[in-house]
Tab-separated table of C-alpha atoms and ligand atoms in Angstrom:
chain	number	residue	atom	x	y	z
A	70	MET	CA	0.000	0.000	0.000
A	71	THR	CA	1.522	3.374	-0.921
A	72	THR	CA	1.676	5.810	1.982
A	73	ARG	CA	0.506	9.396	1.599
A	74	LEU	CA	4.112	10.495	1.513
A	75	ALA	CA	4.941	7.791	-1.013
A	76	ARG	CA	1.816	8.764	-2.972
A	77	ARG	CA	2.877	12.442	-3.202
A	78	PRO	CA	5.383	12.101	-6.128
A	79	LEU	CA	2.824	9.894	-7.958
A	80	VAL	CA	0.010	12.362	-7.332
A	81	THR	CA	2.302	15.204	-8.337
A	82	ALA	CA	3.249	13.350	-11.512
A	83	ILE	CA	-0.393	12.629	-12.370
A	84	GLY	CA	-1.358	16.212	-11.502
A	85	GLY	CA	1.430	17.534	-13.702
A	86	ALA	CA	0.404	15.328	-16.616
A	87	VAL	CA	-3.220	16.438	-16.321
A	88	SER	CA	-2.323	20.118	-16.267
A	89	LEU	CA	-0.004	19.635	-19.238
A	90	THR	CA	-2.839	18.021	-21.201
A	91	LEU	CA	-5.229	20.782	-20.203
A	92	ALA	CA	-2.643	23.389	-21.158
A	93	GLY	CA	-2.149	21.627	-24.461
A	94	MET	CA	-5.864	21.566	-25.131
A	95	ALA	CA	-6.197	25.199	-24.116
A	96	LEU	CA	-3.353	26.106	-26.428
A	97	GLN	CA	-4.986	24.275	-29.301
A	98	ALA	CA	-8.379	25.889	-28.611
A	99	GLN	CA	-6.614	29.207	-28.270
A	100	ALA	CA	-4.889	28.675	-31.627
A	101	ALA	CA	-8.163	28.360	-33.531
A	102	THR	CA	-8.760	31.696	-35.244
A	103	GLU	CA	-12.423	32.667	-35.503
A	104	ILE	CA	-13.385	34.041	-38.910
A	105	SER	CA	-16.512	36.192	-39.273
A	106	LEU	CA	-18.489	35.783	-42.520
A	107	GLY	CA	-21.392	38.114	-43.252
A	108	HIS	CA	-24.189	38.414	-45.812
A	109	THR	CA	-27.599	40.083	-45.994
A	110	LEU	CA	-29.795	37.074	-46.635
A	111	SER	CA	-31.530	34.481	-44.471
A	112	SER	CA	-30.005	31.309	-43.077
A	113	THR	CA	-31.913	29.307	-45.726
A	114	SER	CA	-30.735	31.402	-48.685
A	115	HIS	CA	-28.356	30.576	-51.545
A	116	TYR	CA	-25.760	32.769	-49.797
A	117	ALA	CA	-26.132	30.666	-46.627
A	118	VAL	CA	-25.520	27.526	-48.693
A	119	GLY	CA	-22.323	29.174	-49.903
A	120	ALA	CA	-21.363	30.269	-46.403
A	121	GLN	CA	-21.729	26.702	-45.147
A	122	ALA	CA	-19.510	25.377	-47.944
A	123	PHE	CA	-16.933	28.061	-47.138
A	124	LYS	CA	-16.991	27.078	-43.460
A	125	GLU	CA	-16.701	23.342	-44.080
A	126	THR	CA	-13.907	23.722	-46.639
A	127	LEU	CA	-11.787	26.153	-44.608
A	128	GLU	CA	-12.199	24.255	-41.340
A	129	GLU	CA	-11.263	21.017	-43.082
A	130	LEU	CA	-8.274	22.404	-44.983
A	131	SER	CA	-6.940	24.139	-41.872
A	132	ASP	CA	-7.675	21.157	-39.644
A	133	GLY	CA	-9.610	23.407	-37.326
A	134	ALA	CA	-7.009	26.173	-37.112
A	135	PHE	CA	-9.672	28.498	-38.558
A	136	THR	CA	-13.326	28.346	-37.503
A	137	VAL	CA	-16.026	30.294	-39.342
A	138	THR	CA	-18.978	32.094	-37.751
A	139	GLU	CA	-21.753	33.099	-40.174
A	140	HIS	CA	-23.670	36.370	-39.670
A	141	THR	CA	-26.918	36.394	-41.678
A	142	SER	CA	-29.869	38.656	-42.484
A	143	GLY	CA	-27.929	41.892	-42.357
A	144	SER	CA	-26.907	41.399	-38.717
A	145	LEU	CA	-23.654	43.126	-39.734
A	146	GLY	CA	-25.571	45.790	-41.718
A	147	GLY	CA	-26.222	46.141	-45.451
A	148	GLU	CA	-23.771	45.131	-48.176
A	149	ARG	CA	-22.214	48.607	-48.375
A	150	GLU	CA	-21.552	48.639	-44.631
A	151	MET	CA	-20.083	45.142	-44.711
A	152	ILE	CA	-17.738	46.052	-47.584
A	153	GLU	CA	-16.560	49.044	-45.537
A	154	GLY	CA	-16.111	46.597	-42.647
A	155	LEU	CA	-13.747	44.502	-44.784
A	156	GLN	CA	-11.632	47.564	-45.502
A	157	ILE	CA	-11.260	48.407	-41.796
A	158	GLY	CA	-11.107	44.823	-40.544
A	159	THR	CA	-14.360	44.610	-38.580
A	160	VAL	CA	-15.463	41.633	-40.683
A	161	ASP	CA	-13.257	39.015	-42.363
A	162	ILE	CA	-15.319	37.570	-45.231
A	163	VAL	CA	-18.411	38.897	-47.002
A	164	ILE	CA	-20.682	37.398	-49.651
A	165	THR	CA	-22.186	40.370	-51.470
A	166	SER	CA	-23.876	41.251	-54.733
A	167	THR	CA	-22.114	43.733	-56.982
A	168	GLY	CA	-24.902	46.201	-56.087
A	169	PRO	CA	-22.905	48.594	-53.860
A	170	LEU	CA	-19.524	47.157	-54.881
A	171	GLY	CA	-19.141	49.597	-57.785
A	172	ASN	CA	-18.994	52.433	-55.261
A	173	PHE	CA	-15.741	50.903	-53.988
A	174	VAL	CA	-14.455	49.192	-57.163
A	175	PRO	CA	-15.799	51.191	-60.156
A	176	GLU	CA	-14.270	48.633	-62.525
A	177	THR	CA	-17.110	46.247	-61.552
A	178	TYR	CA	-19.922	48.605	-62.678
A	179	VAL	CA	-19.689	47.083	-66.174
A	180	LEU	CA	-21.157	43.858	-64.765
A	181	ASP	CA	-24.294	45.739	-63.684
A	182	LEU	CA	-25.313	46.788	-67.186
A	183	PRO	CA	-28.773	45.451	-68.080
A	184	PHE	CA	-29.075	42.559	-70.535
A	185	LEU	CA	-25.267	42.170	-70.667
A	186	PHE	CA	-25.552	38.363	-70.483
A	187	GLU	CA	-28.164	36.160	-72.206
A	188	ASP	CA	-28.057	33.248	-69.750
A	189	TYR	CA	-26.237	31.688	-66.797
A	190	ASP	CA	-23.791	29.719	-68.938
A	191	GLN	CA	-22.594	32.890	-70.646
A	192	ALA	CA	-22.244	34.855	-67.404
A	193	ARG	CA	-20.424	32.054	-65.586
A	194	CYS	CA	-18.158	31.478	-68.583
A	195	VAL	CA	-17.053	35.141	-68.593
A	196	LEU	CA	-16.642	35.432	-64.810
A	197	ASP	CA	-14.726	32.137	-64.524
A	198	GLY	CA	-12.299	33.266	-67.201
A	199	GLU	CA	-9.498	35.789	-67.564
A	200	LEU	CA	-11.848	38.796	-67.387
A	201	GLY	CA	-13.393	37.574	-64.151
A	202	ASP	CA	-9.928	37.077	-62.656
A	203	GLU	CA	-8.874	40.526	-63.816
A	204	LEU	CA	-11.814	42.133	-62.022
A	205	LEU	CA	-11.144	40.115	-58.859
A	206	THR	CA	-7.522	41.283	-58.883
A	207	LYS	CA	-8.661	44.903	-59.222
A	208	MET	CA	-10.256	44.653	-55.784
A	209	SER	CA	-6.841	44.825	-54.094
A	210	ASP	CA	-6.413	48.366	-55.474
A	211	HIS	CA	-9.391	49.272	-53.248
A	212	ASP	CA	-8.456	47.638	-49.902
A	213	LEU	CA	-10.438	44.498	-50.645
A	214	VAL	CA	-9.451	40.941	-51.591
A	215	GLY	CA	-11.485	39.378	-54.421
A	216	LEU	CA	-11.589	35.667	-53.580
A	217	ALA	CA	-14.192	34.277	-56.017
A	218	TRP	CA	-17.186	35.113	-58.221
A	219	SER	CA	-20.325	33.632	-56.724
A	220	GLU	CA	-23.877	34.315	-57.848
A	221	ASN	CA	-27.119	36.032	-56.978
A	222	GLY	CA	-29.037	35.390	-60.201
A	223	PHE	CA	-30.954	37.107	-62.996
A	224	ARG	CA	-33.041	39.900	-61.520
A	225	HIS	CA	-36.785	40.269	-62.090
A	226	MET	CA	-39.304	42.954	-61.190
A	227	THR	CA	-41.940	42.616	-58.475
A	228	ASN	CA	-44.525	45.155	-57.325
A	229	SER	CA	-47.827	45.499	-55.499
A	230	ARG	CA	-49.645	47.781	-58.004
A	231	ARG	CA	-50.063	46.073	-61.375
A	232	GLU	CA	-48.741	43.436	-63.741
A	233	ILE	CA	-45.676	44.596	-65.694
A	234	ALA	CA	-45.482	43.304	-69.272
A	235	SER	CA	-43.733	46.279	-70.901
A	236	PRO	CA	-41.649	49.306	-69.835
A	237	ALA	CA	-44.819	51.455	-70.029
A	238	ASP	CA	-46.291	49.394	-67.178
A	239	ALA	CA	-43.324	50.417	-64.983
A	240	ASP	CA	-43.901	54.091	-65.709
A	241	GLY	CA	-43.965	56.147	-62.495
A	242	LEU	CA	-43.551	53.131	-60.220
A	243	ARG	CA	-41.358	53.724	-57.182
A	244	VAL	CA	-38.887	50.888	-57.561
A	245	ARG	CA	-36.284	50.127	-54.929
A	246	THR	CA	-32.887	49.579	-56.487
A	247	MET	CA	-29.558	48.653	-55.008
A	248	GLU	CA	-27.156	51.509	-54.262
A	249	ASN	CA	-25.857	51.331	-57.816
A	250	GLU	CA	-25.774	54.207	-60.336
A	251	VAL	CA	-25.976	51.907	-63.375
A	252	HIS	CA	-29.137	50.232	-62.093
A	253	GLN	CA	-30.700	53.532	-61.122
A	254	GLU	CA	-30.040	54.893	-64.614
A	255	ALA	CA	-31.594	51.816	-66.247
A	256	PHE	CA	-34.826	52.195	-64.270
A	257	ARG	CA	-34.902	55.932	-64.876
A	258	GLN	CA	-34.664	55.160	-68.609
A	259	MET	CA	-37.548	52.708	-68.216
A	260	GLY	CA	-39.719	55.529	-66.775
A	261	ALA	CA	-39.740	54.158	-63.232
A	262	ARG	CA	-38.707	56.173	-60.154
A	263	PRO	CA	-35.628	54.383	-58.781
A	264	THR	CA	-35.187	54.535	-54.985
A	265	PRO	CA	-31.751	53.279	-53.867
A	266	MET	CA	-31.924	51.502	-50.503
A	267	ALA	CA	-29.891	49.018	-48.468
A	268	PHE	CA	-31.381	45.525	-48.525
A	269	PRO	CA	-32.113	45.208	-44.778
A	270	GLU	CA	-34.564	48.156	-45.092
A	271	LEU	CA	-36.419	46.770	-48.127
A	272	PHE	CA	-39.027	44.409	-46.638
A	273	THR	CA	-40.380	47.093	-44.291
A	274	ALA	CA	-40.364	49.705	-47.073
A	275	LEU	CA	-42.499	47.394	-49.231
A	276	GLN	CA	-44.766	46.558	-46.292
A	277	GLN	CA	-45.335	50.251	-45.513
A	278	GLY	CA	-45.711	51.215	-49.173
A	279	THR	CA	-42.699	53.552	-49.136
A	280	VAL	CA	-41.881	51.936	-52.463
A	281	ASP	CA	-44.203	50.054	-54.851
A	282	GLY	CA	-41.758	47.483	-56.062
A	283	GLN	CA	-38.280	46.093	-56.199
A	284	GLU	CA	-36.169	43.836	-58.362
A	285	ASN	CA	-34.270	40.741	-57.308
A	286	PRO	CA	-33.551	37.193	-58.461
A	287	ILE	CA	-35.928	34.319	-57.701
A	288	THR	CA	-33.384	33.201	-55.094
A	289	VAL	CA	-33.772	36.377	-53.032
A	290	ILE	CA	-37.559	36.679	-53.554
A	291	VAL	CA	-37.922	33.134	-52.170
A	292	ALA	CA	-35.382	33.555	-49.334
A	293	THR	CA	-37.067	36.787	-48.155
A	294	ASN	CA	-40.749	35.718	-48.483
A	295	PHE	CA	-41.450	38.745	-50.693
A	296	TRP	CA	-44.838	37.238	-51.568
A	297	GLU	CA	-45.971	38.595	-48.185
A	298	VAL	CA	-45.510	42.193	-49.446
A	299	GLN	CA	-45.598	41.915	-53.262
A	300	ASP	CA	-48.377	40.639	-55.553
A	301	TYR	CA	-46.865	40.692	-59.041
A	302	LEU	CA	-43.672	39.159	-60.422
A	303	SER	CA	-42.524	39.753	-64.001
A	304	LEU	CA	-39.681	37.559	-65.261
A	305	THR	CA	-37.843	40.442	-66.959
A	306	GLY	CA	-34.392	38.973	-66.328
A	307	HIS	CA	-33.207	42.540	-66.932
A	308	VAL	CA	-29.765	42.063	-65.390
A	309	TYR	CA	-27.497	39.229	-64.286
A	310	SER	CA	-26.495	39.817	-60.647
A	311	PRO	CA	-23.127	38.330	-59.784
A	312	ALA	CA	-22.079	37.961	-56.173
A	313	ALA	CA	-18.544	38.152	-54.907
A	314	VAL	CA	-16.822	36.401	-52.036
A	315	LEU	CA	-14.586	39.122	-50.633
A	316	GLY	CA	-11.951	39.070	-47.923
A	317	SER	CA	-10.408	41.641	-45.652
A	318	PRO	CA	-6.780	42.449	-46.525
A	319	ILE	CA	-6.248	43.104	-42.820
A	320	LEU	CA	-6.757	39.393	-42.184
A	321	LEU	CA	-5.476	37.896	-45.431
A	322	ASP	CA	-2.259	39.921	-45.783
A	323	GLY	CA	-1.164	38.552	-42.403
A	324	LEU	CA	-1.469	34.908	-43.432
A	325	SER	CA	1.034	32.502	-44.987
A	326	ASP	CA	0.724	31.650	-48.693
A	327	GLU	CA	-0.660	28.224	-47.784
A	328	GLU	CA	-3.307	29.709	-45.457
A	329	ARG	CA	-4.323	32.314	-48.046
A	330	GLU	CA	-4.770	29.533	-50.599
A	331	TRP	CA	-7.126	27.790	-48.126
A	332	PHE	CA	-9.326	30.912	-48.178
A	333	HIS	CA	-9.316	31.026	-51.978
A	334	GLU	CA	-10.252	27.331	-52.172
A	335	ALA	CA	-13.002	27.800	-49.585
A	336	ALA	CA	-14.346	30.764	-51.567
A	337	ARG	CA	-14.388	28.716	-54.797
A	338	ALA	CA	-16.264	25.911	-52.997
A	339	SER	CA	-18.674	28.527	-51.659
A	340	ALA	CA	-19.314	29.955	-55.141
A	341	GLU	CA	-19.922	26.508	-56.619
A	342	ALA	CA	-22.384	25.564	-53.851
A	343	THR	CA	-24.269	28.838	-54.265
A	344	ARG	CA	-24.492	28.430	-58.045
A	345	GLN	CA	-25.970	24.968	-57.652
A	346	GLU	CA	-28.581	26.398	-55.278
A	347	VAL	CA	-29.341	29.198	-57.762
A	348	SER	CA	-29.871	26.597	-60.514
A	349	ARG	CA	-32.177	24.584	-58.231
A	350	LEU	CA	-34.277	27.641	-57.349
A	351	GLU	CA	-34.449	28.699	-61.013
A	352	GLU	CA	-36.156	25.344	-61.579
A	353	GLU	CA	-38.413	25.270	-58.528
A	354	GLY	CA	-38.794	28.888	-57.358
A	355	VAL	CA	-41.524	30.218	-59.645
A	356	ALA	CA	-43.940	27.417	-58.745
A	357	LEU	CA	-43.285	28.078	-55.066
A	358	LEU	CA	-44.013	31.790	-55.497
A	359	GLU	CA	-47.248	31.054	-57.355
A	360	GLU	CA	-48.238	28.616	-54.582
A	361	ASN	CA	-47.726	31.493	-52.171
A	362	GLY	CA	-50.106	33.695	-54.117
A	363	MET	CA	-47.909	35.740	-56.446
A	364	THR	CA	-49.168	36.472	-59.989
A	365	VAL	CA	-46.222	35.609	-62.209
A	366	LYS	CA	-45.826	36.988	-65.741
A	367	THR	CA	-43.501	34.526	-67.495
A	368	ASP	CA	-43.637	35.244	-71.255
A	369	ILE	CA	-42.076	38.714	-71.200
A	370	ASP	CA	-40.963	40.261	-74.534
A	371	ILE	CA	-37.638	41.726	-73.395
A	372	GLY	CA	-37.080	43.694	-76.651
A	373	PRO	CA	-38.931	46.834	-75.486
A	374	PHE	CA	-37.064	46.685	-72.157
A	375	GLN	CA	-33.707	46.387	-73.937
A	376	ASP	CA	-34.600	49.370	-76.128
A	377	ALA	CA	-35.737	51.376	-73.121
A	378	VAL	CA	-32.495	50.896	-71.181
A	379	GLU	CA	-30.126	51.262	-74.160
A	380	PRO	CA	-29.252	54.906	-73.191
A	381	ALA	CA	-27.818	53.513	-69.943
A	382	TYR	CA	-25.015	52.012	-72.074
A	383	GLU	CA	-24.146	55.375	-73.618
A	384	ILE	CA	-24.118	57.044	-70.225
A	385	PHE	CA	-21.947	54.208	-68.856
A	386	THR	CA	-19.358	54.285	-71.673
A	387	ALA	CA	-19.194	58.085	-71.542
A	388	GLU	CA	-18.117	57.804	-67.902
A	389	HIS	CA	-16.227	54.501	-67.749
A	390	GLY	CA	-15.090	53.930	-71.329
A	391	SER	CA	-16.020	50.962	-73.526
A	392	GLU	CA	-12.855	48.818	-73.450
A	393	MET	CA	-13.856	46.318	-70.734
A	394	LEU	CA	-17.464	46.255	-71.967
A	395	GLU	CA	-16.332	45.316	-75.493
A	396	ARG	CA	-14.001	42.625	-74.134
A	397	ILE	CA	-16.842	41.134	-72.075
A	398	GLN	CA	-19.280	41.242	-75.001
A	399	GLU	CA	-16.702	39.579	-77.259
A	400	LYS	CA	-15.971	36.856	-74.711
A	401	ALA	CA	-19.678	36.334	-73.982
A	402	ALA	CA	-20.385	35.890	-77.688
A	403	SER	CA	-17.740	33.143	-77.843
A	404	CYS	CA	-19.022	31.264	-74.766
B	674	EAX	O1	-27.187	40.333	-52.523
B	674	EAX	O2	-29.637	44.256	-52.304
B	674	EAX	C1	-30.070	43.384	-53.065
B	674	EAX	O3	-31.123	43.500	-53.695
B	674	EAX	C2	-29.277	42.116	-53.230
B	674	EAX	O4	-29.793	41.325	-54.250
B	674	EAX	C3	-29.259	41.364	-51.933
B	674	EAX	O5	-28.689	42.158	-50.948
B	674	EAX	C4	-28.453	40.086	-52.081
């Protein structure tokens, strides 16, 4: 039988081993770096699907050295605020549309021109190619890191006043737009009254009748239950809305090359997962919206809309030049 005195070295040894293990575990837990990822949409949205893929990929590649916390539904503010947050380091990763991005990276405004792309294949082909990479690289000139091109979808018009089948039907409607000068100009040309507004304010503005309508992809209309505040949906497909997975240089510049590559890989996985969800909702979303009481106008003749917004191209090229636009149109035609 070991006496208390005899037991002391043993107890000390066991005690020491336990504290070492605890210290080791604490060190490991301590070493995990928490990454904040923000977006404006719900936890069931196509952005949330992308956020989950980002989280799983980064945590796996880094073997738990990085853990990702998702902030949804504008809990970190609208997209403009979150992009500012990336520049000052208050948020690490953001999934955002290009809506307010042009205010920070004017080179991306070209992507917001209406009817630039005919379909998803064309848009994805251009963004996944050299031109897409070039625009992502431009972000670093503006205190942002462009990690990958994700997707929001082709945007359509909704409103609570009347069915829209032609630009004349949009005449005088107060339409919420993103904080984007190219979009505002397009709706002005259509005869509507564009009202720029951050996304987190939109549902209430529609509910209270501050605006009559808005425009978003099926993905967002479904994720935000817009049928509760909008009666009519017209499948105008008037603009392809890319999304970008952006990073904060304050975080990413401090990482090793290997770690930075983990973030790029996680962003690519995120974009792919979101695109698959967009494709699924393009198939299933309209039926769901009709089931929830929306009147959906499907067979829209886009010709009159294209004619109506054509001046937006002249205004754009007068301010931003036509070089990148022509390169995109040439590439799109070859896709
Ligand atoms: O990116 O502001 C918008 O209408 C966007 O489509 C939304 O924030 C998702």
